[in-house]
PDB file of C-alpha atoms in Angstrom:
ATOM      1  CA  UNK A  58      12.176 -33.117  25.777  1.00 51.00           C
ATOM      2  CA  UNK A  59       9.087 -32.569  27.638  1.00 61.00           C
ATOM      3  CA  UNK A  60       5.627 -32.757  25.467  1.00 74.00           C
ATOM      4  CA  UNK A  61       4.136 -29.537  24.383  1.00 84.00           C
ATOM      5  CA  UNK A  62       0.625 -29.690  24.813  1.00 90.00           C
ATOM      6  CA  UNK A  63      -1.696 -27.593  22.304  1.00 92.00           C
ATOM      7  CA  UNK A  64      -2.418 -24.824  24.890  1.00 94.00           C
ATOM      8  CA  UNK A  65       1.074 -24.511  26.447  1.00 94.00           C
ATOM      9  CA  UNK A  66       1.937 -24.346  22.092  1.00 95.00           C
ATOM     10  CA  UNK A  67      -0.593 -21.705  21.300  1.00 96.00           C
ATOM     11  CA  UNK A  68       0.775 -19.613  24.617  1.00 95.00           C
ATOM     12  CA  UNK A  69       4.176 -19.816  23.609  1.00 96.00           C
ATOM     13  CA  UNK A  70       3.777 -19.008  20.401  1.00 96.00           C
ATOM     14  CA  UNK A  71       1.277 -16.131  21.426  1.00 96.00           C
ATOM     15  CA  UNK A  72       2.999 -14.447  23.586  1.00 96.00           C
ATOM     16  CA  UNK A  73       6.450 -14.904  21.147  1.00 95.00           C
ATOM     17  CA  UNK A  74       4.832 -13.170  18.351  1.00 95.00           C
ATOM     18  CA  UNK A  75       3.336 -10.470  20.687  1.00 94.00           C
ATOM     19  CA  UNK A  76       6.775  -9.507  21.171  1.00 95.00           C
ATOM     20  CA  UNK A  77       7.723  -9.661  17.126  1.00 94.00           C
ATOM     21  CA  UNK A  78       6.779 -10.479  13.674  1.00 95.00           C
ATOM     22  CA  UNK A  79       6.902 -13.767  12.746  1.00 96.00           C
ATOM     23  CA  UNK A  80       5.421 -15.971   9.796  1.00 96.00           C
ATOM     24  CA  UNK A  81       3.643 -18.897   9.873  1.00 96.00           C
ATOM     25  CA  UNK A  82       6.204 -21.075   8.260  1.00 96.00           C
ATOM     26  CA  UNK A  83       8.681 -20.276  11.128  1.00 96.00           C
ATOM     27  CA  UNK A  84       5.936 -21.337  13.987  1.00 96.00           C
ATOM     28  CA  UNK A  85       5.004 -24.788  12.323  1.00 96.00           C
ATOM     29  CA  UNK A  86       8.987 -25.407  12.112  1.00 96.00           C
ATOM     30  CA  UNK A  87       9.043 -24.413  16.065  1.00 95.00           C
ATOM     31  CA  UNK A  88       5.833 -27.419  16.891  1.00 95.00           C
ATOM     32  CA  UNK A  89       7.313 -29.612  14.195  1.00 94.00           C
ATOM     33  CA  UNK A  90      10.367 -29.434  16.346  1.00 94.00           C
ATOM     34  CA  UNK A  91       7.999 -29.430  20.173  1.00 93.00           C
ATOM     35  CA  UNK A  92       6.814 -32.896  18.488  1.00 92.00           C
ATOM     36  CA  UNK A  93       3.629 -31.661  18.266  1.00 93.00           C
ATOM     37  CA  UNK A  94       1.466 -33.687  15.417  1.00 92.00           C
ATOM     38  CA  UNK A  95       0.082 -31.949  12.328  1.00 94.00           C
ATOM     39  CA  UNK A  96      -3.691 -31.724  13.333  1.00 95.00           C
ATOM     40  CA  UNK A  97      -2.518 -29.758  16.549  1.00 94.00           C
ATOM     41  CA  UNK A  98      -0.241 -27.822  14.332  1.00 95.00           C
ATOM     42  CA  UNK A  99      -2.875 -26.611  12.219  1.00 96.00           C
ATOM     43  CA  UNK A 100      -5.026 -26.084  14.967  1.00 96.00           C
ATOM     44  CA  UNK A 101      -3.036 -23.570  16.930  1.00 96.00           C
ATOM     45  CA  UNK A 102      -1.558 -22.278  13.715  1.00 96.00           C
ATOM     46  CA  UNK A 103      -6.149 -21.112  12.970  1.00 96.00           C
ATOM     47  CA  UNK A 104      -6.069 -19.857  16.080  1.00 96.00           C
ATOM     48  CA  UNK A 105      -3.070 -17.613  16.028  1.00 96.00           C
ATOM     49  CA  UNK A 106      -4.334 -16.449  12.484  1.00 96.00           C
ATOM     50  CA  UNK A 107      -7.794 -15.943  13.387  1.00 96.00           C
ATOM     51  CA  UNK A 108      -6.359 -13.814  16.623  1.00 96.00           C
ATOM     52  CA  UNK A 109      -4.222 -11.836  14.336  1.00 95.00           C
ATOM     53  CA  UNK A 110      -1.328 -12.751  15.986  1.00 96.00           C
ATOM     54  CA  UNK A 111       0.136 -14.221  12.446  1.00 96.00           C
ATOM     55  CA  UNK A 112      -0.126 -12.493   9.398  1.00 96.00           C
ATOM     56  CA  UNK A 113       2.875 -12.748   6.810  1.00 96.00           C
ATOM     57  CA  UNK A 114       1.433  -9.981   4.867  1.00 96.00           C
ATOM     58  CA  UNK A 115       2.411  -7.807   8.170  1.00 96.00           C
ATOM     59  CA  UNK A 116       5.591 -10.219   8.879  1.00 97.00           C
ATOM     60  CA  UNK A 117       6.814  -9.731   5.094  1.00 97.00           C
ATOM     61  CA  UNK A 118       6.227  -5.715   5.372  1.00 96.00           C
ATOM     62  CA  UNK A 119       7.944  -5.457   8.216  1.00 97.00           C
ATOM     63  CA  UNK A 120      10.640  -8.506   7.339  1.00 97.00           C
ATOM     64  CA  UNK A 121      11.347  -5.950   4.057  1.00 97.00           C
ATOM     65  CA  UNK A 122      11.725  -2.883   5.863  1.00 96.00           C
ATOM     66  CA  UNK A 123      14.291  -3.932   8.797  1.00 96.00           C
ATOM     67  CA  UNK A 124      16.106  -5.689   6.070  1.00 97.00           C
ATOM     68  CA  UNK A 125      16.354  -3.061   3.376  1.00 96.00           C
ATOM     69  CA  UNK A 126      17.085  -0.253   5.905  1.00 94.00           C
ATOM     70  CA  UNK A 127      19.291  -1.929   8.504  1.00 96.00           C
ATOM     71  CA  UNK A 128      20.728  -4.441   6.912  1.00 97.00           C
ATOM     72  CA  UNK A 129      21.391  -2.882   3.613  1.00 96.00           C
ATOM     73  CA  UNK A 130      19.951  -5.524   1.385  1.00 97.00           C
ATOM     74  CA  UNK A 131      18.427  -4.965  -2.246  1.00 96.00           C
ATOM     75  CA  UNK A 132      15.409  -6.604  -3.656  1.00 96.00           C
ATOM     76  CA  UNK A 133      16.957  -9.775  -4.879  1.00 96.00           C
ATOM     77  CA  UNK A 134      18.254 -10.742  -1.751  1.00 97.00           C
ATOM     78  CA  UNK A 135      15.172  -9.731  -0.161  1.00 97.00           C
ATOM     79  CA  UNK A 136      12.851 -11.888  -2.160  1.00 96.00           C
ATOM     80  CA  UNK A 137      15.052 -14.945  -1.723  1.00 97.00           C
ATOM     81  CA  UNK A 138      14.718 -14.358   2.061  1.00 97.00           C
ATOM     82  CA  UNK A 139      10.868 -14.229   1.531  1.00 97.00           C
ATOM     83  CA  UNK A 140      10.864 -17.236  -0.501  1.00 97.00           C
ATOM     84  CA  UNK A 141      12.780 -18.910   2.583  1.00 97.00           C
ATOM     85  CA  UNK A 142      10.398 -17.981   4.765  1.00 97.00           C
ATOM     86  CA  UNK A 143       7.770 -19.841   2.350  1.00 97.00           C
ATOM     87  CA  UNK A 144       5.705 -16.481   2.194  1.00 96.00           C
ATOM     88  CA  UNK A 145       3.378 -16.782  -0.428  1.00 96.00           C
ATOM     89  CA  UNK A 146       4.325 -15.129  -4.011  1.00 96.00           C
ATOM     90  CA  UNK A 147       1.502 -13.041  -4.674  1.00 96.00           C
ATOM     91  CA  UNK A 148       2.242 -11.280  -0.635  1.00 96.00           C
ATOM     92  CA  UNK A 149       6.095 -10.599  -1.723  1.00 96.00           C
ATOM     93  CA  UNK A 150       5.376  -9.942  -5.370  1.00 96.00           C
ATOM     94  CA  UNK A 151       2.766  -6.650  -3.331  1.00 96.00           C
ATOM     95  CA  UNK A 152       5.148  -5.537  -0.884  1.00 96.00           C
ATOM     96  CA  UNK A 153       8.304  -5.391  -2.281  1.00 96.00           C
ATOM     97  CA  UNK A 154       6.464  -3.428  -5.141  1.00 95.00           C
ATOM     98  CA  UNK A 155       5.590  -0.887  -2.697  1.00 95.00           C
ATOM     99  CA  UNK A 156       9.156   0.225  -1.982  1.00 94.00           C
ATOM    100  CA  UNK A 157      10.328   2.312  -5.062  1.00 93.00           C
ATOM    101  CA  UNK A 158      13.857   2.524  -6.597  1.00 92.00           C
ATOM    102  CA  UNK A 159      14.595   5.856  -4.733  1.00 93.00           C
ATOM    103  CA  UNK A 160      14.089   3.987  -1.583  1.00 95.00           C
ATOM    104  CA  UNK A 161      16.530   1.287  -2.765  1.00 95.00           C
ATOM    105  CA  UNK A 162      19.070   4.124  -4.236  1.00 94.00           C
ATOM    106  CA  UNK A 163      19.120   6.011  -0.857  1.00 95.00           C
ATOM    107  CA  UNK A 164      20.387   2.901   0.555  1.00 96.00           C
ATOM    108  CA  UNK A 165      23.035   1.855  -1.996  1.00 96.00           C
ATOM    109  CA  UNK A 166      24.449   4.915  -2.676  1.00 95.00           C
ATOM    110  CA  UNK A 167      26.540   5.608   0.928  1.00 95.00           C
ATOM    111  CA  UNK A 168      26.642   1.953   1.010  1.00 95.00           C
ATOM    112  CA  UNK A 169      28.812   2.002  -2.382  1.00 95.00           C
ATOM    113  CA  UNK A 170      30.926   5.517  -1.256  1.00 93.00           C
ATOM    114  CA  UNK A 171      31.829   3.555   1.901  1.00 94.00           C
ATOM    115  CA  UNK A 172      33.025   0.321  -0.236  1.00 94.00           C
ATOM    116  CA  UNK A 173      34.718   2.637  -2.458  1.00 91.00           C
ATOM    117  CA  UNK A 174      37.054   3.784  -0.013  1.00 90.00           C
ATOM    118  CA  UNK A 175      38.187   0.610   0.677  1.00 92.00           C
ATOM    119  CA  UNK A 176      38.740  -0.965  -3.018  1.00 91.00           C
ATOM    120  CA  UNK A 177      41.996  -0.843  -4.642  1.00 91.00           C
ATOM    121  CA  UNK A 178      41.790  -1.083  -8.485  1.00 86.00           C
ATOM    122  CA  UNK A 179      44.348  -0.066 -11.252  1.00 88.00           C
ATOM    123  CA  UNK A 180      41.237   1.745 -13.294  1.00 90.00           C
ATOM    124  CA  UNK A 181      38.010   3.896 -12.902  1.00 88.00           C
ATOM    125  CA  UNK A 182      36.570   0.347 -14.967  1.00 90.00           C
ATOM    126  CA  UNK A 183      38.064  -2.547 -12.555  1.00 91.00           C
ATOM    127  CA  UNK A 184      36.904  -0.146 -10.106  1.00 92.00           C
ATOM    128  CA  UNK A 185      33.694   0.019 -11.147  1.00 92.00           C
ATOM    129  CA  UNK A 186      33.051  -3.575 -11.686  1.00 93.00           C
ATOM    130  CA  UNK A 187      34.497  -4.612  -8.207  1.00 94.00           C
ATOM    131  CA  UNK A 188      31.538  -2.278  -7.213  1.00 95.00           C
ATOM    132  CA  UNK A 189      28.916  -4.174  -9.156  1.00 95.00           C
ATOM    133  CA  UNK A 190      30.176  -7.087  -7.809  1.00 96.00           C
ATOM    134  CA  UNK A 191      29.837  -5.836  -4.463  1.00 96.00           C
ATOM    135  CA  UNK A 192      25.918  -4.552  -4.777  1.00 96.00           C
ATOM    136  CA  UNK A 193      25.028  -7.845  -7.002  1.00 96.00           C
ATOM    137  CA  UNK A 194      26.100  -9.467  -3.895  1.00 96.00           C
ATOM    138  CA  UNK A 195      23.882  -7.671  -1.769  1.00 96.00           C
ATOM    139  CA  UNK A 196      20.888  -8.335  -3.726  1.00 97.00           C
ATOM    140  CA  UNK A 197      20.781  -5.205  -5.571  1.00 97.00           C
ATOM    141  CA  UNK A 198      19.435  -5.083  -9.614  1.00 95.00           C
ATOM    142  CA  UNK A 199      21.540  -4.146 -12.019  1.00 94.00           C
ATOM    143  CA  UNK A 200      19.347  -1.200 -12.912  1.00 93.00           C
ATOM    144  CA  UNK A 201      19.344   0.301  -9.721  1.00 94.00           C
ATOM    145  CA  UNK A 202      23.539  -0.423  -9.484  1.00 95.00           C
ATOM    146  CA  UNK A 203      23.814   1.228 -13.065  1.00 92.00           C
ATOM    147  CA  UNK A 204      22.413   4.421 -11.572  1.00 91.00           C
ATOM    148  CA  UNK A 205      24.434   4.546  -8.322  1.00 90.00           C
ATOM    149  CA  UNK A 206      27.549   3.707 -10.285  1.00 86.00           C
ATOM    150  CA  UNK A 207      26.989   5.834 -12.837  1.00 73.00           C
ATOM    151  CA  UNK A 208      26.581   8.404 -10.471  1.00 54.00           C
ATOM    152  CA  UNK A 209      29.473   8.464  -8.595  1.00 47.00           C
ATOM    153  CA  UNK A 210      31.487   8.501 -11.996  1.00 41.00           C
ATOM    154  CA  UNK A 211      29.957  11.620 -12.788  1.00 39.00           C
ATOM    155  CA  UNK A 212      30.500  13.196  -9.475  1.00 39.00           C
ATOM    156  CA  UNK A 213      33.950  12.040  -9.588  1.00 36.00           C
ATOM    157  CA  UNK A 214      35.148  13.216 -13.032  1.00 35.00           C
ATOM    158  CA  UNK A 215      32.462  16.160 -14.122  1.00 37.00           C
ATOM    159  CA  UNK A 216      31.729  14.403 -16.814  1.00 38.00           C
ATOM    160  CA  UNK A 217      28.722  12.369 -17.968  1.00 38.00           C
ATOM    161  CA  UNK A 218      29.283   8.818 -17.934  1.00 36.00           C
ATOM    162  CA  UNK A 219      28.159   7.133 -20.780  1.00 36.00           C
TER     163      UNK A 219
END
């Protein structure tokens, strides 16, 4: 593999995250991988910070909102992807309390109608708990499951679910 020089790294990397979002732990994995030593590293990674061409704050916003509405995720899921990412706590613990629980319901709800469709259970109960297994999986809270569920039960029957 050819050597990446610090200039040809900083263009590279410029022009990639002109085109996207991308955090700073996934561009020092791309120059660890160039070869490039940890003095350059840190040198282009200033650079592209000082340009505004990195931010995670703006990555993890954006990371949260593709992932919540397109890929259906919940919270749990979401911070573990974060966490992957190495984006600091205090940046995920701020954005992902900006999205409420009606943002997170909107998404689970038709999520959970379309699984329902699907299951096969010999009770409203196994029924019910192959759905929680199903959002748990996802990365959704219990709370925010509890209401969904418990909402679709009272469509269903009419009757409050307790």
């Amino acid at each position: 593999m050819k050597e990446v020089t610090e200039q040809g790294a900083y263009l590279q990397l410029a022009a990639l995250c002109a085109r996207a979002e991308h955090c700073r732990h996934d561009l020092t994995e791309k120059m660890r991988r160039w070869g490039m030593d940890d003095q350059a590293q840190a040198r282009v990674m200033q650079r592209l910070v000082s340009e505004r061409y990195v931010d995670d704050e703006r990555f993890a916003r954006a990371f949260v909102r593709d992932k919540i509405r397109y890929n259906k995720w919940g919270r749990r899921k979401v911070e573990q992807a974060l966490w992957m990412k190495h984006v600091e706590q205090d940046i995920q613990q701020r954005v992902l309390d900006e999205i409420g629980d009606q943002e997170y319901l909107d998404v689970l709800r038709p999520l959970l109608k379309q699984k329902r469709s699907s299951l096969k259970a010999g009770s409203d109960y196994e029924l019910n708990q192959k759905l929680v297994k199903f959002a748990l999986q996802r990365g959704f809270t219990f709370d925010i499951i509890r209401q969904c569920v418990s909402g679709d039960v009272e469509e269903v029957d009419g009757e409050p679910y307790d």
